[in-house]
Amino acid sequence: NQFNVKYIGDKDGIITVIDLFGKPVFTSIINTDMIVSADGWNAGMYIVRVQTDNETIAQEKIILIH
C-alpha cells in the first residue's frame, strides 16, 4: 500500500500523516514529489498534512482499504 504526494514548493516542507486518534504515523521532510508507503498501517481514514514555516499549505483525507 502506498500513495503519491505531488509537491510544488520552492522550499522544504514537512509532511505528516495522522490517524483518526491524532497519532502521527508518518513524518518526513518533503521537497519534491514522493511516494509514501502505508505498509503496516491499519485500514481507516488518515489526514495528510503538508506544512512550511508552521503554515499548513495542503491537507487531504485518505482512506486506506486492505
mmCIF file of C-alpha atoms in Angstrom:
data_model
loop_
_atom_site.group_PDB
_atom_site.id
_atom_site.type_symbol
_atom_site.label_atom_id
_atom_site.label_comp_id
_atom_site.label_asym_id
_atom_site.label_seq_id
_atom_site.Cartn_x
_atom_site.Cartn_y
_atom_site.Cartn_z
ATOM 1 C CA ASN A 1 0.000 0.000 0.000
ATOM 2 C CA GLN A 2 1.341 3.381 -0.987
ATOM 3 C CA PHE A 3 0.263 6.768 -2.257
ATOM 4 C CA ASN A 4 1.875 9.582 -4.218
ATOM 5 C CA VAL A 5 2.327 13.110 -2.949
ATOM 6 C CA LYS A 6 2.909 15.861 -5.518
ATOM 7 C CA TYR A 7 4.902 18.752 -4.095
ATOM 8 C CA ILE A 8 5.181 22.093 -5.839
ATOM 9 C CA GLY A 9 7.115 24.304 -3.483
ATOM 10 C CA ASP A 10 10.269 26.343 -3.531
ATOM 11 C CA LYS A 11 11.348 25.429 -0.002
ATOM 12 C CA ASP A 12 11.346 22.323 2.163
ATOM 13 C CA GLY A 13 8.126 21.326 3.850
ATOM 14 C CA ILE A 14 7.118 18.737 6.397
ATOM 15 C CA ILE A 15 4.610 16.035 5.521
ATOM 16 C CA THR A 16 2.736 14.402 8.380
ATOM 17 C CA VAL A 17 0.157 11.624 8.193
ATOM 18 C CA ILE A 18 -2.130 11.457 11.234
ATOM 19 C CA ASP A 19 -4.580 8.701 12.150
ATOM 20 C CA LEU A 20 -8.074 9.436 13.477
ATOM 21 C CA PHE A 21 -6.810 9.224 17.052
ATOM 22 C CA GLY A 22 -4.434 12.145 16.384
ATOM 23 C CA LYS A 23 -1.330 9.955 16.379
ATOM 24 C CA PRO A 24 1.286 10.736 13.702
ATOM 25 C CA VAL A 25 2.042 7.563 11.723
ATOM 26 C CA PHE A 26 4.463 9.165 9.249
ATOM 27 C CA THR A 27 6.561 12.357 9.217
ATOM 28 C CA SER A 28 9.209 13.413 6.724
ATOM 29 C CA ILE A 29 10.804 16.429 5.102
ATOM 30 C CA ILE A 30 9.410 16.929 1.608
ATOM 31 C CA ASN A 31 10.997 18.994 -1.156
ATOM 32 C CA THR A 32 9.917 17.046 -4.229
ATOM 33 C CA ASP A 33 7.247 14.532 -5.203
ATOM 34 C CA MET A 34 7.369 11.425 -3.040
ATOM 35 C CA ILE A 35 5.789 8.015 -2.597
ATOM 36 C CA VAL A 36 4.626 7.247 0.937
ATOM 37 C CA SER A 37 4.427 3.602 1.976
ATOM 38 C CA ALA A 38 1.431 2.706 4.128
ATOM 39 C CA ASP A 39 2.685 -0.787 4.916
ATOM 40 C CA GLY A 40 1.779 -1.766 8.457
ATOM 41 C CA TRP A 41 -0.934 0.866 8.826
ATOM 42 C CA ASN A 42 -4.427 -0.183 9.879
ATOM 43 C CA ALA A 43 -7.292 0.251 7.443
ATOM 44 C CA GLY A 44 -9.134 3.515 8.003
ATOM 45 C CA MET A 45 -9.062 7.250 7.402
ATOM 46 C CA TYR A 46 -5.926 9.380 7.703
ATOM 47 C CA ILE A 47 -5.146 13.083 7.372
ATOM 48 C CA VAL A 48 -2.173 14.025 5.174
ATOM 49 C CA ARG A 49 -0.833 17.480 6.024
ATOM 50 C CA VAL A 50 1.994 19.437 4.379
ATOM 51 C CA GLN A 51 3.385 22.438 6.230
ATOM 52 C CA THR A 52 6.057 25.060 5.646
ATOM 53 C CA ASP A 53 7.116 27.543 8.320
ATOM 54 C CA ASN A 54 4.312 26.342 10.639
ATOM 55 C CA GLU A 55 1.697 27.126 7.967
ATOM 56 C CA THR A 56 -0.445 24.319 6.529
ATOM 57 C CA ILE A 57 -0.260 24.557 2.739
ATOM 58 C CA ALA A 58 -2.190 21.370 1.947
ATOM 59 C CA GLN A 59 -4.371 18.939 3.835
ATOM 60 C CA GLU A 60 -6.237 15.930 2.463
ATOM 61 C CA LYS A 61 -8.088 12.922 3.831
ATOM 62 C CA ILE A 62 -7.179 9.475 2.554
ATOM 63 C CA ILE A 63 -8.897 6.154 3.174
ATOM 64 C CA LEU A 64 -6.750 3.058 3.402
ATOM 65 C CA ILE A 65 -8.506 -0.173 2.440
ATOM 66 C CA HIS A 66 -6.795 -3.554 2.696
#
